[in-house]
Short mmCIF file of C-alpha atoms and ligand atoms in Angstrom, two decimals:
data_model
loop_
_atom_site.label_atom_id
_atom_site.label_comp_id
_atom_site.label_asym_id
_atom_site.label_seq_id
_atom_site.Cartn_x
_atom_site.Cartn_y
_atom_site.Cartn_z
CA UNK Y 1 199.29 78.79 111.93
CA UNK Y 2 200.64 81.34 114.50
CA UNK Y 3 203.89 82.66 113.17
CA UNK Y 4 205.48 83.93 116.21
CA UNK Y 5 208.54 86.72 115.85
CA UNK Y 6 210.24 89.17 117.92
CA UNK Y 7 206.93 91.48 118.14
CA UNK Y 8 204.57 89.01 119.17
CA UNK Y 9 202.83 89.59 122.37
CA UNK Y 10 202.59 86.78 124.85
CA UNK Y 11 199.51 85.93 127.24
CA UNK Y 12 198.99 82.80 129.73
CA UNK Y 13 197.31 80.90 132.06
CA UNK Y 14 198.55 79.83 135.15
CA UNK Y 15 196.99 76.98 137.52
CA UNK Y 16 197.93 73.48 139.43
CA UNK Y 17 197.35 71.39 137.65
CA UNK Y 18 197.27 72.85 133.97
CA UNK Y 19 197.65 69.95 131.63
CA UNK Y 20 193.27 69.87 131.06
CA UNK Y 21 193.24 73.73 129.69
CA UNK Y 22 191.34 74.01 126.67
CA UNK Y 23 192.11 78.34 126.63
CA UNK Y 24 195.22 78.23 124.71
CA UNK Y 25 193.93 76.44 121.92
CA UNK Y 26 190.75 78.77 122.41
CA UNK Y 27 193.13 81.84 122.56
CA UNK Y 28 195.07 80.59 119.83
CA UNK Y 29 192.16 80.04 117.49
CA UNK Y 30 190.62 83.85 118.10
CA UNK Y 31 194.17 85.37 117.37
CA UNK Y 32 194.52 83.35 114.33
CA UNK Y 33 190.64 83.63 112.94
CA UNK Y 34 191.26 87.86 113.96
CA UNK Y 35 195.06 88.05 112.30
CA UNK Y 36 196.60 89.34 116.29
CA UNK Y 37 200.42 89.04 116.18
CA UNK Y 38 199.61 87.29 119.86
CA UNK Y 39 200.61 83.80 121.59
CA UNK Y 40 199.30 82.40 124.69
CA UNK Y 41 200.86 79.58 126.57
CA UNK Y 42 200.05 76.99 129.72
CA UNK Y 43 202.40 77.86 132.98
CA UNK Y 44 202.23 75.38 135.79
CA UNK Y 45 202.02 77.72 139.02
CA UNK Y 46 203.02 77.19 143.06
CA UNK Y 47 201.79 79.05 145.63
CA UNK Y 48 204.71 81.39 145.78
CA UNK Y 49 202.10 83.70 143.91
CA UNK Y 50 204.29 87.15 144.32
CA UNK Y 51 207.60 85.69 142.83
CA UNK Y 52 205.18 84.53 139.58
CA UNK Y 53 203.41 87.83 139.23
CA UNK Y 54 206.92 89.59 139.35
CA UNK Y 55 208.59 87.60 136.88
CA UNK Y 56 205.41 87.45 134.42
CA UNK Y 57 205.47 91.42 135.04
CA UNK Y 58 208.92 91.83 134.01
CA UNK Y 59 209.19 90.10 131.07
CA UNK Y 60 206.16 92.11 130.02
CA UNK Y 61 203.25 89.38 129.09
CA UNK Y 62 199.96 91.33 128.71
CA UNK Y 63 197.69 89.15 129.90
CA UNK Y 64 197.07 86.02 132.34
CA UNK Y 65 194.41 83.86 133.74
CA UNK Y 66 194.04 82.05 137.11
CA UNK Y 67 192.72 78.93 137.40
CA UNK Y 68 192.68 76.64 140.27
CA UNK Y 69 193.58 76.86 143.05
CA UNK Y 70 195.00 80.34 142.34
CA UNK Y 71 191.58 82.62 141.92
CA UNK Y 72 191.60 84.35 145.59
CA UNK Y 73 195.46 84.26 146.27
CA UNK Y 74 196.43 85.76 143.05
CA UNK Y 75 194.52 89.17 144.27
CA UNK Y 76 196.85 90.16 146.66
CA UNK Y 77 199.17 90.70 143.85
CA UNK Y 78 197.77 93.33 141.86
CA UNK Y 79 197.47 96.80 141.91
CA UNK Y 80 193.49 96.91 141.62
CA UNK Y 81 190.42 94.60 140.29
CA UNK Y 82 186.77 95.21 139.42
CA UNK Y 83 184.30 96.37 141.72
CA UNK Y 84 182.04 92.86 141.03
CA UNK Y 85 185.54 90.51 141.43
CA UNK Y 86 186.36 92.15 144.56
CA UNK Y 87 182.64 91.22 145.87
CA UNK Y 88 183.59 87.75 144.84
CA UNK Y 89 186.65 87.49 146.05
CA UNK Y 90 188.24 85.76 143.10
CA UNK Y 91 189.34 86.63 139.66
CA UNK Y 92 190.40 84.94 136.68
CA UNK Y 93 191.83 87.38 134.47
CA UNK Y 94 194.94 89.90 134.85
CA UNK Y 95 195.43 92.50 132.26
CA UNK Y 96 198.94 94.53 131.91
CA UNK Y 97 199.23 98.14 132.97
CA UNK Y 98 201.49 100.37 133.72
CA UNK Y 99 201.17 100.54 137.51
CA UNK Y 100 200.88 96.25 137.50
CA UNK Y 101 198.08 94.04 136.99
CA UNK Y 102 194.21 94.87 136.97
CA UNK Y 103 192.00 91.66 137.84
CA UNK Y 104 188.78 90.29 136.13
CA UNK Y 105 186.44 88.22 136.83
CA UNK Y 106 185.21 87.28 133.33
CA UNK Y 107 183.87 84.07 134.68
CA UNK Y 108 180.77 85.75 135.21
CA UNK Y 109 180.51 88.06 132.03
CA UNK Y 110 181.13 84.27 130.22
CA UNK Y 111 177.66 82.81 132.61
CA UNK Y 112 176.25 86.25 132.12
CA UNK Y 113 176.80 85.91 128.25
CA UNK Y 114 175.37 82.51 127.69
CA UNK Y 115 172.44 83.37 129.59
CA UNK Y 116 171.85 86.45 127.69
CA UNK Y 117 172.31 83.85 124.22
CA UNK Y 118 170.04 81.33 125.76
CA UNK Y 119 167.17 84.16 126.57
CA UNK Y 120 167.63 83.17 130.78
CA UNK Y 121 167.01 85.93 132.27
CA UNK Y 122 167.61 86.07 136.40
CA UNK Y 123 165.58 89.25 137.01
CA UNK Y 124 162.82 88.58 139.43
CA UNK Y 125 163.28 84.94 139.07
CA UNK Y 126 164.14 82.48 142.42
CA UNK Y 127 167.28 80.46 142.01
CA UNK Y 128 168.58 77.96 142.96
CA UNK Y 129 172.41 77.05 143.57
CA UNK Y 130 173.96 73.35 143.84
CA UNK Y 131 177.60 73.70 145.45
CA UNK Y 132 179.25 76.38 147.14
CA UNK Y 133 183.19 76.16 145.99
CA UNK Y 134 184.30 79.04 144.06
CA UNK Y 135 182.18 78.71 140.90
CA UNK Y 136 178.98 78.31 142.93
CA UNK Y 137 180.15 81.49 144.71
CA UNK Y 138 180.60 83.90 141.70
CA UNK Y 139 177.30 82.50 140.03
CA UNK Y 140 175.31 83.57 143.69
CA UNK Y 141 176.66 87.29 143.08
CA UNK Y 142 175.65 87.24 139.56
CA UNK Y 143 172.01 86.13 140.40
CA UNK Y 144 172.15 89.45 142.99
CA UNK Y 145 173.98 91.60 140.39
CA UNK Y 146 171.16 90.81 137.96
CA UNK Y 147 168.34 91.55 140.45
CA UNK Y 148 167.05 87.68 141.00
CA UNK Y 149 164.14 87.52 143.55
CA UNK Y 150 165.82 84.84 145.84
CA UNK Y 151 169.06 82.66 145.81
CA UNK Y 152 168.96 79.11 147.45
CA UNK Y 153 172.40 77.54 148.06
CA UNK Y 154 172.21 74.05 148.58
CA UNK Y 155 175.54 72.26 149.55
CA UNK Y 156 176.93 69.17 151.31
CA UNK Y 157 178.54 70.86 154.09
CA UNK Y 158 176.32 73.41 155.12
CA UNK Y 159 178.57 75.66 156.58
CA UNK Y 160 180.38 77.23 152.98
CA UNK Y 161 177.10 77.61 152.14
CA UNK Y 162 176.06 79.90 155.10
CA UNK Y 163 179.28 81.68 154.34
CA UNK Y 164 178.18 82.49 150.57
CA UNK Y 165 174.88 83.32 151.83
CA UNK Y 166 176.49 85.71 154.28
CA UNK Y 167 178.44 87.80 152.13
CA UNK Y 168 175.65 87.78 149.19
CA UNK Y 169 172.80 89.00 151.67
CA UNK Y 170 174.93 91.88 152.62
CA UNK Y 171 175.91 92.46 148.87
CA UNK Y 172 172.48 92.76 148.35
CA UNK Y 173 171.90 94.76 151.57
CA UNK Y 174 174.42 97.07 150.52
CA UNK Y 175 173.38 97.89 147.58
CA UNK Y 176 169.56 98.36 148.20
CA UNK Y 177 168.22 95.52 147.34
CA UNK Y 178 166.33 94.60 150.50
CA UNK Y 179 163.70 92.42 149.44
CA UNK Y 180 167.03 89.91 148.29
CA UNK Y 181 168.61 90.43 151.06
CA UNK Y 182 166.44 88.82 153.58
CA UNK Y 183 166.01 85.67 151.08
CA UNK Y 184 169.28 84.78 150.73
CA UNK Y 185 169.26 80.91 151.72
CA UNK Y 186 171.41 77.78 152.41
CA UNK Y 187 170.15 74.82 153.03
CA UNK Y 188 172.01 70.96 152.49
CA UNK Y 189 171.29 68.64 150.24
CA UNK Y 190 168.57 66.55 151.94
CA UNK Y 191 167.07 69.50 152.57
CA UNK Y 192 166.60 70.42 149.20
CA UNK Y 193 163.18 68.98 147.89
CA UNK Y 194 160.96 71.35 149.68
CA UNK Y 195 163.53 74.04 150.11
CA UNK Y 196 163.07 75.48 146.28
CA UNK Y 197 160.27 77.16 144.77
CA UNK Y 198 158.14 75.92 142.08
CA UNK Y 199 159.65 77.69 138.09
CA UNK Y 200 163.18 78.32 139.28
CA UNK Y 201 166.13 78.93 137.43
CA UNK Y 202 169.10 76.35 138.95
CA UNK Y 203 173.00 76.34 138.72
CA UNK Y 204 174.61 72.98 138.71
CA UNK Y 205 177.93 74.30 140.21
CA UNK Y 206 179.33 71.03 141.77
CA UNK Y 207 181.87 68.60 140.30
CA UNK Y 208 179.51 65.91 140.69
CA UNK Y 209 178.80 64.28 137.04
CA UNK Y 210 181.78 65.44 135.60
CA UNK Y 211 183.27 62.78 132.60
CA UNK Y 212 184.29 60.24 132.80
CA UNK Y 213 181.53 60.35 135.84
CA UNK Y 214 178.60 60.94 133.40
CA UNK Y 215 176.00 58.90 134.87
CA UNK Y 216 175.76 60.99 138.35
CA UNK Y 217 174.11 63.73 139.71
CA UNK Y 218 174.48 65.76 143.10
CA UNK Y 219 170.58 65.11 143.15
CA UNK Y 220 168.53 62.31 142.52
CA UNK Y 221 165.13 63.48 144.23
CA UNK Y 222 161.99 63.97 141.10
CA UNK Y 223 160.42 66.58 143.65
CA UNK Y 224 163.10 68.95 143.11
CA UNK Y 225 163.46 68.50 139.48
CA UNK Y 226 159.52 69.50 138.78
CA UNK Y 227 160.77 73.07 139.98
CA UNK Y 228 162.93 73.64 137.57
CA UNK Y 229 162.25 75.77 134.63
CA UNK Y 230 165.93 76.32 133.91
CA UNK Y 231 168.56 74.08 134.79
CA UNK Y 232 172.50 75.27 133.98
CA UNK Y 233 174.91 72.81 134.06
CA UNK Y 234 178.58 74.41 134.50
CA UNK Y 235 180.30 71.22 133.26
CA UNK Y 236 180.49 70.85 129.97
CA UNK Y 237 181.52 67.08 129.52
CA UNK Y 238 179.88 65.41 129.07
CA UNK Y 239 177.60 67.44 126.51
CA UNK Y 240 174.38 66.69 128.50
CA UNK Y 241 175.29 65.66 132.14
CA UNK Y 242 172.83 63.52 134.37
CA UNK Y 243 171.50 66.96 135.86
CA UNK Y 244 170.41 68.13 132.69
CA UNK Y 245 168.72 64.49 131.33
CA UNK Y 246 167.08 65.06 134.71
CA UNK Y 247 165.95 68.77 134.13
CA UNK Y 248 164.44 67.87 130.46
CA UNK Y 249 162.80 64.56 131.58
CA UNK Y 250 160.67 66.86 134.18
CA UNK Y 251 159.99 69.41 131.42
CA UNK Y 252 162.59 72.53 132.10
CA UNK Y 253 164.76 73.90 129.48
CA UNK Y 254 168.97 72.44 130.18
CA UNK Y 255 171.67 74.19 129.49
CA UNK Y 256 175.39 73.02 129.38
CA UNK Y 257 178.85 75.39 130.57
CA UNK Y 258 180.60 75.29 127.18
CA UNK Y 259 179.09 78.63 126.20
CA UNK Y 260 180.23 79.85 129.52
CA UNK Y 261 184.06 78.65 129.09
CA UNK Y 262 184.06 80.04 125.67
CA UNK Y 263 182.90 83.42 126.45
CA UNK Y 264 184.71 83.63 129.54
CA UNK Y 265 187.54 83.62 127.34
CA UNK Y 266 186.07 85.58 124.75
CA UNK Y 267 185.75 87.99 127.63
CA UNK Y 268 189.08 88.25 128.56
CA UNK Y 269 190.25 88.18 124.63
CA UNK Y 270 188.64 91.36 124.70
CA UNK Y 271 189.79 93.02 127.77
CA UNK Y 272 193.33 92.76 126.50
CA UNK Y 273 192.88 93.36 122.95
CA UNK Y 274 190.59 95.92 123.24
CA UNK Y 275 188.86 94.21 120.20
CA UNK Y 276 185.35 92.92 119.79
CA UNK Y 277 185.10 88.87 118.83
CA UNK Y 278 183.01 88.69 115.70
CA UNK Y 279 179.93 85.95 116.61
CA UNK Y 280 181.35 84.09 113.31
CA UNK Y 281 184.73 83.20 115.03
CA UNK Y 282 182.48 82.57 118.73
CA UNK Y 283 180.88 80.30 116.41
CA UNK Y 284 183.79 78.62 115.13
CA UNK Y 285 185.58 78.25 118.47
CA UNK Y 286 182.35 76.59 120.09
CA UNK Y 287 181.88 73.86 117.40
CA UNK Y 288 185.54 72.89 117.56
CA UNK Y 289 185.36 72.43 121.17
CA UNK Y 290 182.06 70.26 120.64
P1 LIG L 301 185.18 73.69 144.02
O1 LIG L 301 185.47 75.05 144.52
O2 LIG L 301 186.12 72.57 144.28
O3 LIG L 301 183.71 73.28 144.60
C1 LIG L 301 183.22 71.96 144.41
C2 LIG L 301 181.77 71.86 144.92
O4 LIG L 301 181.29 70.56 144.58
C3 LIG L 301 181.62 72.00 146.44
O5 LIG L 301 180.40 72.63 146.72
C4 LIG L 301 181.56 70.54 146.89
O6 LIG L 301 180.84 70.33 148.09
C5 LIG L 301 180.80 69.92 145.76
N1 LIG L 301 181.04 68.48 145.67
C6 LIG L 301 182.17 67.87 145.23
N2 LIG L 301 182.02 66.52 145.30
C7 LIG L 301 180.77 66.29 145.82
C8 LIG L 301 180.03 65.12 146.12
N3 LIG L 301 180.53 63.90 145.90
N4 LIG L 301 178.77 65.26 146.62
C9 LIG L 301 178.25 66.49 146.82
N5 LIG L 301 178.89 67.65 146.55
C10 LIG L 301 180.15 67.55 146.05
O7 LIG L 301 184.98 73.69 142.43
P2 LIG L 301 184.54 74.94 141.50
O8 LIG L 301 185.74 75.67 141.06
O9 LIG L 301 183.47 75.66 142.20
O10 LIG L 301 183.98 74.19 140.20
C11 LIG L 301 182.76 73.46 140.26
C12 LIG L 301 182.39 72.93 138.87
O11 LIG L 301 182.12 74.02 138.00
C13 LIG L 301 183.50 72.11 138.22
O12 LIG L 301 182.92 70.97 137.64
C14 LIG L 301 184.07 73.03 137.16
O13 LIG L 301 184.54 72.31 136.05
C15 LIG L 301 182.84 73.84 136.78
N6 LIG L 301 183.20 75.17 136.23
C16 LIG L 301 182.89 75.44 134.94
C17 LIG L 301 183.21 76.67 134.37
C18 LIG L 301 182.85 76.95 132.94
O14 LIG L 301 183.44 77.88 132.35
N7 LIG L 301 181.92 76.24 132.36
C19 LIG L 301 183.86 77.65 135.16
C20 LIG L 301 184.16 77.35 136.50
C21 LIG L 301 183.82 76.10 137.02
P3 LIG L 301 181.54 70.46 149.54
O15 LIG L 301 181.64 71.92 149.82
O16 LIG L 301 180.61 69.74 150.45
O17 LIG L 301 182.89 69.79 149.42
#
């Protein structure tokens, strides 16, 4: 039981709507399992951004994340953010200093974490991206961050998808990685059955499937699902979407997004704590969330 006093430090999330969040009773759990004198609360935002950064600023809370629809607009109002964030355009985490707040993206250390617990590695493997909304965007720079071979976008309109494929090629251009660079694709989704290679790791990044929607899938088409040795899911309920029945009934290895919320938080939980979770209390959090 949090026992909350005049030193306890406060952290948030803000968002539009709010009312879904599972990170304060994530939050809440770590601080209680570690014994930090810390609280962290649901605030329902608007998109007069500057006026909520100021106030949260001033009355000194350590440490917020952004959720929808907040993730790009929030940058403007803070001092600085991570080299990888500001490639994305979008962060989910703001951490206290003394000049303002310093963005995160710990979106991606949460995907890069799970894959690291799930032995997926992206390095020199093709891959394969369903959706191009924010989440699909960050998971195409963390496939070129981790040196994957190619990245194939495959969205319903076409045209955010030739936008993510944009900014990723030159991402990859700019940072030598050449060979990337000039296989950055985006294709739609009838397009997609010959459009992926044959043992490729894919990101279900869509909202398609998502509970109480369980028994649908952005893609129906076998052809594409016999090129899938990896399939990540970033929903997480249902516990096994229709993507990943799909993904194991072809023979590839399915993955769901839980681990991903979890250690996004984890993430941040240790950005503004400047502690490290034990696995034990990662452990903990995860099964009460299941
Ligand atoms: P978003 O920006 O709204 O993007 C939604 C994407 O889904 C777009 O590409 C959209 O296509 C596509 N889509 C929606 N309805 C569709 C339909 N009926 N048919 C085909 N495509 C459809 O959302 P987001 O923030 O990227 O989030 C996407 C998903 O990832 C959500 O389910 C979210 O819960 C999940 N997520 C999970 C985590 C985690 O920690 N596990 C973190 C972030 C996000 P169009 O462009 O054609 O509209």
């Amino acid at each position: 039981m949090i026992n909350i006093n005049g030193h306890t430090s406060v952290y948030g999330i803000i968002g539009n709507p709010i009312s879904h969040t599972m990170s304060p009773a994530i939050h809440n759990m770590i601080s209680e399992a570690m014994g930090i004198d810390s609280v962290y609360v649901p605030f329902v935002a608007n998109d007069d951004l500057k006026s909520i950064v100021k106030g949260l600023y001033s009355l000194g809370v350590q440490g917020i994340n952004v959720t929808v629809p907040y993730k790009t607009g929030i940058i403007y109002e803070l001092y600085g953010l991570e080299p990888l964030a500001m490639e994305i355009g979008a962060v989910n985490t703001l951490k206290y200093t003394e000049h303002g707040y310093y963005g995160y993206n710990t979106d991606i250390l949460g995907l890069e974490r799970e894959l690291k617990d799930e032995k997926v590695s992206l390095y020199g493997r093709d891959t394969v991206i369903l959706g191009a909304g924010g989440a699909a965007r960050a998971v195409a720079f963390l496939c070129a961050a981790q040196g994957a071979a190619s990245i194939t976008i495959v969205n319903r309109t076409l045209n955010k998808a030739l936008d993510i494929r944009a900014d990723v090629a030159a991402y990859a251009g700019r940072n030598g990685m050449y060979a990337l660079s000039e296989n950055v694709n985006a294709v739609t989704l009838k397009e997609i059955g010959s459009a992926v290679p044959y043992g490729c790791i894919a990101f279900q990044c869509t909202n398609v499937g998502l509970a109480p929607d369980d028994s649908s899938c952005v893609v129906h088409d076998g052809s594409f699902y016999k090129r899938v040795a990896a399939g990540i899911d970033l929903i997480y309920r249902p516990a096994e979407t229709m993507f990943m029945k799909y993904v194991k009934s072809a023979g590839g290895e399915a993955y769901n997004g839980l681990k991903m919320l979890v250690y996004q938080a984890v993430s941040a939980y240790e950005i503004w704590h400047s502690v490290a979770v034990p696995d034990v209390v990662i452990y903990d959090v995860e099964r009460s969330l299941r």
